[in-house]
Tab-separated table of C-alpha atoms and ligand atoms in Angstrom:
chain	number	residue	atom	x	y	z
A	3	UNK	CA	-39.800	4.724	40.944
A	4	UNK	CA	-39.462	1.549	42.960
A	5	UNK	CA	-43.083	1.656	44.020
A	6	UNK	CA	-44.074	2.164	40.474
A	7	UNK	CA	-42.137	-1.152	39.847
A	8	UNK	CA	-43.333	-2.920	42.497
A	9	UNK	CA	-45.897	-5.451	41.332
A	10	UNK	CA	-46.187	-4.735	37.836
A	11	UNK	CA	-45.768	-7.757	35.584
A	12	UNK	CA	-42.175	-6.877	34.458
A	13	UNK	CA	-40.658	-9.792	34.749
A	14	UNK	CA	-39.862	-11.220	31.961
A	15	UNK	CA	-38.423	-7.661	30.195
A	16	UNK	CA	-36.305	-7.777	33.489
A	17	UNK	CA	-34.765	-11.157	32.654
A	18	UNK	CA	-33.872	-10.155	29.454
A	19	UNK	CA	-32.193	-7.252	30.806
A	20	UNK	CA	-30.411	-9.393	33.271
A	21	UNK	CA	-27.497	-10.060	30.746
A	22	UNK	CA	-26.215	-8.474	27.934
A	23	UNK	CA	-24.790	-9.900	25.104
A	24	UNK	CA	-21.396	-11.216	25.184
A	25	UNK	CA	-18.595	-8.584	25.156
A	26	UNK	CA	-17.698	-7.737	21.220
A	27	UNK	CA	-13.885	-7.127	21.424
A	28	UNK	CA	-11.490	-6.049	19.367
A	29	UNK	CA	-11.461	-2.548	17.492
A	30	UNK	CA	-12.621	-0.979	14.576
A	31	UNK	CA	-10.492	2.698	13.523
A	32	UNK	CA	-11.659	2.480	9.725
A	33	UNK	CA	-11.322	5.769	8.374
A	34	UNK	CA	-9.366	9.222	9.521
A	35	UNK	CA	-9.975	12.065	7.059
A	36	UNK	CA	-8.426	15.268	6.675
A	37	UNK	CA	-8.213	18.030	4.200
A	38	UNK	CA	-4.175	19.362	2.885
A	39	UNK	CA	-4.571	21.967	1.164
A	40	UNK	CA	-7.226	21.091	-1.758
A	41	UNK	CA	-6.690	17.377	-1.507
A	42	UNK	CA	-8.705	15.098	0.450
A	43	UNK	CA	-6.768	12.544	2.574
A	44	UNK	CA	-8.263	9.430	4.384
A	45	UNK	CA	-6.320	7.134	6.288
A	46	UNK	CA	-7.612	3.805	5.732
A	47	UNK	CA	-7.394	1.346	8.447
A	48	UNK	CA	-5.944	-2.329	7.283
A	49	UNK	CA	-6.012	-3.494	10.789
A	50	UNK	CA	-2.854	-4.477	12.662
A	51	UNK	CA	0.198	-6.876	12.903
A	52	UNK	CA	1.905	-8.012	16.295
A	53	UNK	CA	5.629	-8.884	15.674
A	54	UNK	CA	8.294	-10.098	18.282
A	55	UNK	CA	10.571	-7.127	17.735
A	56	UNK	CA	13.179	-8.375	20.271
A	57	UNK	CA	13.768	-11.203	17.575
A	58	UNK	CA	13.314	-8.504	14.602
A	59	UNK	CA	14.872	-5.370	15.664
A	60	UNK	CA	18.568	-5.192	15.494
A	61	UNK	CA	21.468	-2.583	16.480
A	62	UNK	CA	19.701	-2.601	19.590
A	63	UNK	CA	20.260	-4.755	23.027
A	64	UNK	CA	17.641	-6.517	24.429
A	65	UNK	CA	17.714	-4.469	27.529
A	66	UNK	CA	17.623	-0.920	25.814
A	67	UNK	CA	14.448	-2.039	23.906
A	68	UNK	CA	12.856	-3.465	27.028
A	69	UNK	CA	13.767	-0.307	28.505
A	70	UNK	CA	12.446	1.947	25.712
A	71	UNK	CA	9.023	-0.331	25.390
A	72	UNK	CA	8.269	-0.090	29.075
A	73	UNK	CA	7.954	3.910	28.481
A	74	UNK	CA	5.054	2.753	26.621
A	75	UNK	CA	3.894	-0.041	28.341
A	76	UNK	CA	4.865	-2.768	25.293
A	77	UNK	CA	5.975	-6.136	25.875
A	78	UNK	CA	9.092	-6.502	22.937
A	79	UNK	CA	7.758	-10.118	22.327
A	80	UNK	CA	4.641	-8.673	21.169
A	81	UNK	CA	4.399	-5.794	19.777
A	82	UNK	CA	0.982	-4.618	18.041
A	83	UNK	CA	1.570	-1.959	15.324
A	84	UNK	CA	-0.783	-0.616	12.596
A	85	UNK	CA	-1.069	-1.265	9.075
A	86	UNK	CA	-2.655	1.634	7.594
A	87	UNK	CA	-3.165	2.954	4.092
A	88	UNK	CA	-3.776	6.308	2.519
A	89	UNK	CA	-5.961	7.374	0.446
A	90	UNK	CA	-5.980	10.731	-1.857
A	91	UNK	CA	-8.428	12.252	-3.548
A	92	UNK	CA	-6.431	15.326	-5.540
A	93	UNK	CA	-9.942	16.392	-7.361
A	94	UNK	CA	-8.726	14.249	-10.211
A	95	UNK	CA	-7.552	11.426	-9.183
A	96	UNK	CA	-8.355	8.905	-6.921
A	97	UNK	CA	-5.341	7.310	-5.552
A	98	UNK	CA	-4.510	5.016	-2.727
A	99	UNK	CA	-1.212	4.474	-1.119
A	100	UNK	CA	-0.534	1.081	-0.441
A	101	UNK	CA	-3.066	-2.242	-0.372
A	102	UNK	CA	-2.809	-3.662	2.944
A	103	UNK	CA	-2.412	-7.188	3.370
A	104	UNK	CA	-5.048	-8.630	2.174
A	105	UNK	CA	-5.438	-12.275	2.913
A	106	UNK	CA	-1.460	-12.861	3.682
A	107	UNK	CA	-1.523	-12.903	7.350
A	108	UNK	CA	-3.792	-13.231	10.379
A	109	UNK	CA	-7.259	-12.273	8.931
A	110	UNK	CA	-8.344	-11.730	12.459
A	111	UNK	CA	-6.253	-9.028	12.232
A	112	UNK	CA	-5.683	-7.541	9.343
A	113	UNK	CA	-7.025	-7.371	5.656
A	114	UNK	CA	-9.750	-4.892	6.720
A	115	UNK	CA	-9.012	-2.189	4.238
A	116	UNK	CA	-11.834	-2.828	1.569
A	117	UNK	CA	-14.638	-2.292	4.857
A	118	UNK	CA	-12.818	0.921	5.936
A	119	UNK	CA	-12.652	1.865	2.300
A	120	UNK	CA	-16.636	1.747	2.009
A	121	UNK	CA	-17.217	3.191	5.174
A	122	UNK	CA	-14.958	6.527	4.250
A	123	UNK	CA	-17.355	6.764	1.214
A	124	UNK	CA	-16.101	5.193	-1.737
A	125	UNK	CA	-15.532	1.849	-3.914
A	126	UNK	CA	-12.790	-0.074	-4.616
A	127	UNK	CA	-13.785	0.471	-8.501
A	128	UNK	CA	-13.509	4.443	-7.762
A	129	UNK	CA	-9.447	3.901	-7.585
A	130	UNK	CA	-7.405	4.882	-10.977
A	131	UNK	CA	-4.154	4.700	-8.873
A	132	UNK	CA	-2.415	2.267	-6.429
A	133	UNK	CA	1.370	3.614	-5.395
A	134	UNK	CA	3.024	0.783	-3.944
A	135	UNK	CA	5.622	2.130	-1.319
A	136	UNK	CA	7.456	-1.218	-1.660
A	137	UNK	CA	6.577	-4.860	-2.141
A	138	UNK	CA	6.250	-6.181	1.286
A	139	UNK	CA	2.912	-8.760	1.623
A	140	UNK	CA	1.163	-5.855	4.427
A	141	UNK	CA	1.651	-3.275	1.432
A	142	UNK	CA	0.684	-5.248	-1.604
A	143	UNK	CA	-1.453	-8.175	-0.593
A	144	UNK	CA	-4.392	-6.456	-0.780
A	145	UNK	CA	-3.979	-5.570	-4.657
A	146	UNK	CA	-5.567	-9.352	-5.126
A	147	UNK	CA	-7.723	-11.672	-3.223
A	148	UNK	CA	-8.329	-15.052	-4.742
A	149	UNK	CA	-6.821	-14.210	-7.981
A	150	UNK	CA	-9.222	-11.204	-8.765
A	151	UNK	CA	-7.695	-7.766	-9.027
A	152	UNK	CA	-9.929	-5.815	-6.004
A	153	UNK	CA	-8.923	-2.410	-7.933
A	154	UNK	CA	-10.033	-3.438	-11.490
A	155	UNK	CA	-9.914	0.508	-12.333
A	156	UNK	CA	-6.857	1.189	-10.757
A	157	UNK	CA	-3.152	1.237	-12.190
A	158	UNK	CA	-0.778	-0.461	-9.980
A	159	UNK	CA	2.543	2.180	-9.623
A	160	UNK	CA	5.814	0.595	-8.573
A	161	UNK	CA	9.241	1.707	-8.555
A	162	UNK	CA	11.146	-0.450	-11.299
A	163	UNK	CA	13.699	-2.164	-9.327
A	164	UNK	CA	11.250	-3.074	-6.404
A	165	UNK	CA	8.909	-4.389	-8.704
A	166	UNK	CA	11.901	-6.039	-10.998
A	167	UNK	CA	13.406	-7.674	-7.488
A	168	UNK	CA	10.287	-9.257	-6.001
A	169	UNK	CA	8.929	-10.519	-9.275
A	170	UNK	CA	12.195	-12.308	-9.720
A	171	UNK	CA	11.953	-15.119	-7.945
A	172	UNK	CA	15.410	-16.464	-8.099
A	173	UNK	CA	16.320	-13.156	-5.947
A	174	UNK	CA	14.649	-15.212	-2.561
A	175	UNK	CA	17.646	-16.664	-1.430
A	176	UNK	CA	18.794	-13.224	-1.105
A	177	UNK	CA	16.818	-12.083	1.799
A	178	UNK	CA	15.977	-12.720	5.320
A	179	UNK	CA	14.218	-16.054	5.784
A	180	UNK	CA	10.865	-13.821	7.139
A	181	UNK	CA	10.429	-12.492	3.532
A	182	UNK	CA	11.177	-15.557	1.187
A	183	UNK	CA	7.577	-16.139	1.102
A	184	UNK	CA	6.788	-12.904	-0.337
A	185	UNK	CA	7.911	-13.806	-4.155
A	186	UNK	CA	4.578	-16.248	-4.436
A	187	UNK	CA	2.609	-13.648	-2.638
A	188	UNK	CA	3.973	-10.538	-4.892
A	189	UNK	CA	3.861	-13.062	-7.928
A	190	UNK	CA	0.087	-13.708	-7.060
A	191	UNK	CA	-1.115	-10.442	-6.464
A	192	UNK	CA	0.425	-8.773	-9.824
A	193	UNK	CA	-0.458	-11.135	-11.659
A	194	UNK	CA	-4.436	-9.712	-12.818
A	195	UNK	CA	-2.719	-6.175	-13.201
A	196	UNK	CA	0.153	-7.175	-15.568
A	197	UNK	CA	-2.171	-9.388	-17.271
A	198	UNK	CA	-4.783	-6.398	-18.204
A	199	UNK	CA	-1.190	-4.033	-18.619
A	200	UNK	CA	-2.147	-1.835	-15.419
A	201	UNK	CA	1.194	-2.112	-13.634
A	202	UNK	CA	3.523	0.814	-14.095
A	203	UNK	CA	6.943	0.711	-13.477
A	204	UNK	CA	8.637	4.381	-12.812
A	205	UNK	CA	12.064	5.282	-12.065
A	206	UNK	CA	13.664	6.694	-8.805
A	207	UNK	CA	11.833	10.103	-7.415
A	208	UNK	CA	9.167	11.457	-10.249
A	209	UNK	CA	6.215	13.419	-10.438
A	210	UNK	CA	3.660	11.007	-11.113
A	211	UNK	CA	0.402	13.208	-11.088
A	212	UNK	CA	-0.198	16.790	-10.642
A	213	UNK	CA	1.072	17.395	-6.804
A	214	UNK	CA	2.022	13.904	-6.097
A	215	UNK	CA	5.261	12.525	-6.676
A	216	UNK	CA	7.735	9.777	-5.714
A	217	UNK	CA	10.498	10.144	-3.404
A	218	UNK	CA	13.446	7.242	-3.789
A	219	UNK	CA	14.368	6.266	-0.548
A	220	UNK	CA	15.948	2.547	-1.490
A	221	UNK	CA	17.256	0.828	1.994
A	222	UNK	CA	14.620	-1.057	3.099
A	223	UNK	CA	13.966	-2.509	0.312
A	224	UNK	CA	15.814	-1.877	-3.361
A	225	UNK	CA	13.078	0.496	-4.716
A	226	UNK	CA	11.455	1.496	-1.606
A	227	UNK	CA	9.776	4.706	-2.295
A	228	UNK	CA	7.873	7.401	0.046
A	229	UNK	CA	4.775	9.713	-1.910
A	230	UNK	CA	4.990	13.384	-1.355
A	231	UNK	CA	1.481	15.237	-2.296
A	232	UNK	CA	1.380	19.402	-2.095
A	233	UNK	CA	-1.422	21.266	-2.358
A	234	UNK	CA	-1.675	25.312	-1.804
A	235	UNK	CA	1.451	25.074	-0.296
A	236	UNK	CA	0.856	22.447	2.188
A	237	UNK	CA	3.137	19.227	1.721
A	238	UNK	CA	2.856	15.722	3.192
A	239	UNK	CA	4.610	13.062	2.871
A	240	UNK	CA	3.885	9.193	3.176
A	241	UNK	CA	6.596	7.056	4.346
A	242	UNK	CA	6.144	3.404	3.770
A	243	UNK	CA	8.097	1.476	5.929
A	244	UNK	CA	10.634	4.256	7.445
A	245	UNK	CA	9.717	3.221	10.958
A	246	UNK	CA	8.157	0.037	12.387
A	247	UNK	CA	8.043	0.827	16.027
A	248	UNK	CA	7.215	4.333	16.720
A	249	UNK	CA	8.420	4.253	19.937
A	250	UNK	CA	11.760	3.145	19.472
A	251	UNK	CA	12.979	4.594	16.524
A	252	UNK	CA	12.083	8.640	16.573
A	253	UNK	CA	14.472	8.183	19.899
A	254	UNK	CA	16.763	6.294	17.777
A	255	UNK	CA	16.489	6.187	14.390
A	256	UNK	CA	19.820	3.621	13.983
A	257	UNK	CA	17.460	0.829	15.377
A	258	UNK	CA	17.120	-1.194	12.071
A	259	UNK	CA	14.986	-4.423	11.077
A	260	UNK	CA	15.366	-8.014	10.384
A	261	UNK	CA	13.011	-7.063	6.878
A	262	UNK	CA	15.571	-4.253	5.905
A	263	UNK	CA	16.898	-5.407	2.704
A	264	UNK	CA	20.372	-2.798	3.280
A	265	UNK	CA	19.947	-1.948	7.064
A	266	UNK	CA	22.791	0.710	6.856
A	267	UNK	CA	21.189	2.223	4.160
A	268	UNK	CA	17.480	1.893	5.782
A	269	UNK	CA	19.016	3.690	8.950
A	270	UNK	CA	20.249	6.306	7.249
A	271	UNK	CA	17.971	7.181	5.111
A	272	UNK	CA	15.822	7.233	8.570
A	273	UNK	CA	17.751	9.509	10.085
A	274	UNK	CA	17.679	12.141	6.790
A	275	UNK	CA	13.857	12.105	6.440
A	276	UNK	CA	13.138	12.770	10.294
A	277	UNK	CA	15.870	15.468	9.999
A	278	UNK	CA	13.958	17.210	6.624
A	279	UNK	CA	10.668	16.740	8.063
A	280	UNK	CA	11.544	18.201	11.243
A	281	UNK	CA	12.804	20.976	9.771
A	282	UNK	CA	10.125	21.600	7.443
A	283	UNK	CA	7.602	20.592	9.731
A	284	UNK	CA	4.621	19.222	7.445
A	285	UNK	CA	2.446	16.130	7.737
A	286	UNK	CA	4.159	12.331	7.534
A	287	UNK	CA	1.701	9.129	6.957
A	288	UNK	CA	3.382	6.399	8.291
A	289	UNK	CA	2.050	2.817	7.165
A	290	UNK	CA	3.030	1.018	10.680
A	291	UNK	CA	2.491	3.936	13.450
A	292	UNK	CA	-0.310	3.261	15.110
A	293	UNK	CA	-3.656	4.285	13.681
A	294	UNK	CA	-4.094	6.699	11.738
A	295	UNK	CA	0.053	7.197	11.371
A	296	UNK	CA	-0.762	11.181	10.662
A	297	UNK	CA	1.633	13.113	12.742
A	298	UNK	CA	4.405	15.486	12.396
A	299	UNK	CA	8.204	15.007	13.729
A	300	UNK	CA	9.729	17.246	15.921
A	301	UNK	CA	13.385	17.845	16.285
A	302	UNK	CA	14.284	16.633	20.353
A	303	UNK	CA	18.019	17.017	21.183
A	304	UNK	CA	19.962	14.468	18.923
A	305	UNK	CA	16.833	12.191	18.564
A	306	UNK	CA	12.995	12.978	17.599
A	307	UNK	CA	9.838	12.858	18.806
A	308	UNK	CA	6.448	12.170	16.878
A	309	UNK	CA	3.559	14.335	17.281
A	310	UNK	CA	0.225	12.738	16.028
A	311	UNK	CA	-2.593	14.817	14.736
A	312	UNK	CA	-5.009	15.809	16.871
A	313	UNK	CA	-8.727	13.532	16.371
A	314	UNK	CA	-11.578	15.936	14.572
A	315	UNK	CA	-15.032	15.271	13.281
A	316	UNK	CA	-15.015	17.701	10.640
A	317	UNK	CA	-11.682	17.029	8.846
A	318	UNK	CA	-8.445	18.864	10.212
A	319	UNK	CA	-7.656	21.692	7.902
A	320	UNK	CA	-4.027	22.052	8.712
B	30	ZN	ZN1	8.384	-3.451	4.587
């Protein structure tokens, strides 16, 4: 080989070998699909977040979370965690769980959900249904970039008094000073789908299509609400914002946040949906578990411990 080299007038392909192009960075998950039962389900990447969650977190000392984080190698001062979406395709329906957060915070970041969209396979215009787990900017923001509705197909499902809270603006001094600016933002990104009558407003836990329905789980926010779809049997369950650091609160689900609107309520109702889905052991999508937040809970002494789906090609058919 090297005496094949020798002499031959290579030199200039060699200097453009000699470097490579700078080093990309950063990460790209997009899309993770799987089939439950006859539904299609895509978890759609929105990017990520990094919070200081030893200013956010609360019922919690600073040395127990530095303790728990260091099991996973986090520092609590920054603390990366995904925003991810879901969406469901039940046959009849096209629906998507959650918007992301569009242009509301670090676009380095986040508000990547339209790209991951197209590259599972489909169009923003292909959604007839947005359920909105709760109006918090990383859930809703994406509804509407500069004004224009990014669904214009889609209607926007809320659960009344989460929609009748934010979009009452006189409620803002009301809640911790990391959420007053989400009024404006929810304000902003309703405002193409009430004008065009696409928002609707349901009440508490209600079937809202064939095999998917709401589940009221108000604590974290007034109407905070998970989605339950079933198909042939198989259940799963999307959770909103039931946990924001995986790897503190499965071990201890009291650990509450700075964003909870009711933290006594948020915990509990923590500790009651890791106890049913343990129990009944089917699939949880989790908006702020690290990508794609698909993963089952498992019952561990007094505590739990999350179990995320395995990675496949073809589309895990649970
Ligand atoms: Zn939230």
């Amino acid at each position: 080989m090297g005496a094949l080299l020798m002499g031959a007038p290579l030199l200039a392909v060699n200097d453009a070998h000699a470097a490579p192009p700078p080093q990309v960075r950063g990460s790209s998950p997009g899309y993770y699909r799987m089939m439950l039962g006859d539904f299609e389900v895509t978890a759609l990447s929105d990017g990520t977040v990094t919070l200081p969650m030893d200013k956010l977190l609360t019922n919690i000392t600073a040395a127990q979370l530095k303790t728990q984080l260091a099991r996973t190698g986090l520092d609590p001062s920054h603390v990366e965690g995904s925003i991810n979406a879901y969406l469901i395709h039940t046959g009849e329906h096209l629906v998507l769980v959650d918007a992301g957060a569009g242009k509301a915070l670090d676009p380095n970041a986040s508000g990547r959900l339209l790209n991951s969209l197209r590259a599972a396979g489909y169009r923003p215009e292909d959604i007839d249904a947005v359920l909105l787990t709760h109006v918090h900017v990383d859930h809703h923001s994406g509804l509407t970039v500069d004004g224009k509705a990014v669904f214009p197909n889609a209607v926007v499902y809320v659960e009344k008094n989460e929609a009748d809270f934010w979009l009452d603006a006189s409620n803002e001094k009301t809640v911790a000073e990391e959420l007053r600016a989400g009024f404006a933002q929810a304000a902003a990104s309703f405002a193409p789908y009430l004008a065009a009558n696409k928002v609707k407003k349901f009440t508490g836990s209600t079937e809202l299509f064939p095999g998917v329905r709401s589940i009221a789980v108000p604590g974290h926010s007034p109407g905070h609400s998970f989605y339950a779809i079933e198909s042939k049997g198989q259940q799963m369950q999307f959770w909103g914002d039931l946990v924001h650091v995986k790897d503190v609160q499965f071990r201890s689900p009291g650990v509450t946040i700075k964003f909870d609107l009711d933290a006594a309520a948020a915990a509990r109702q923590r500790l009651k949906a890791m106890n049913d889905a343990a129990a009944k052991g089917y699939y949880v999508g989790a908006a702020h578990i690290s990508f794609p937040g698909i993963g089952r809970v498992l019952a561990d002494g007094k505590a739990f411990t999350w179990l995320p789906v395995n990675y496949s090609v073809a589309g895990l058919k649970p």
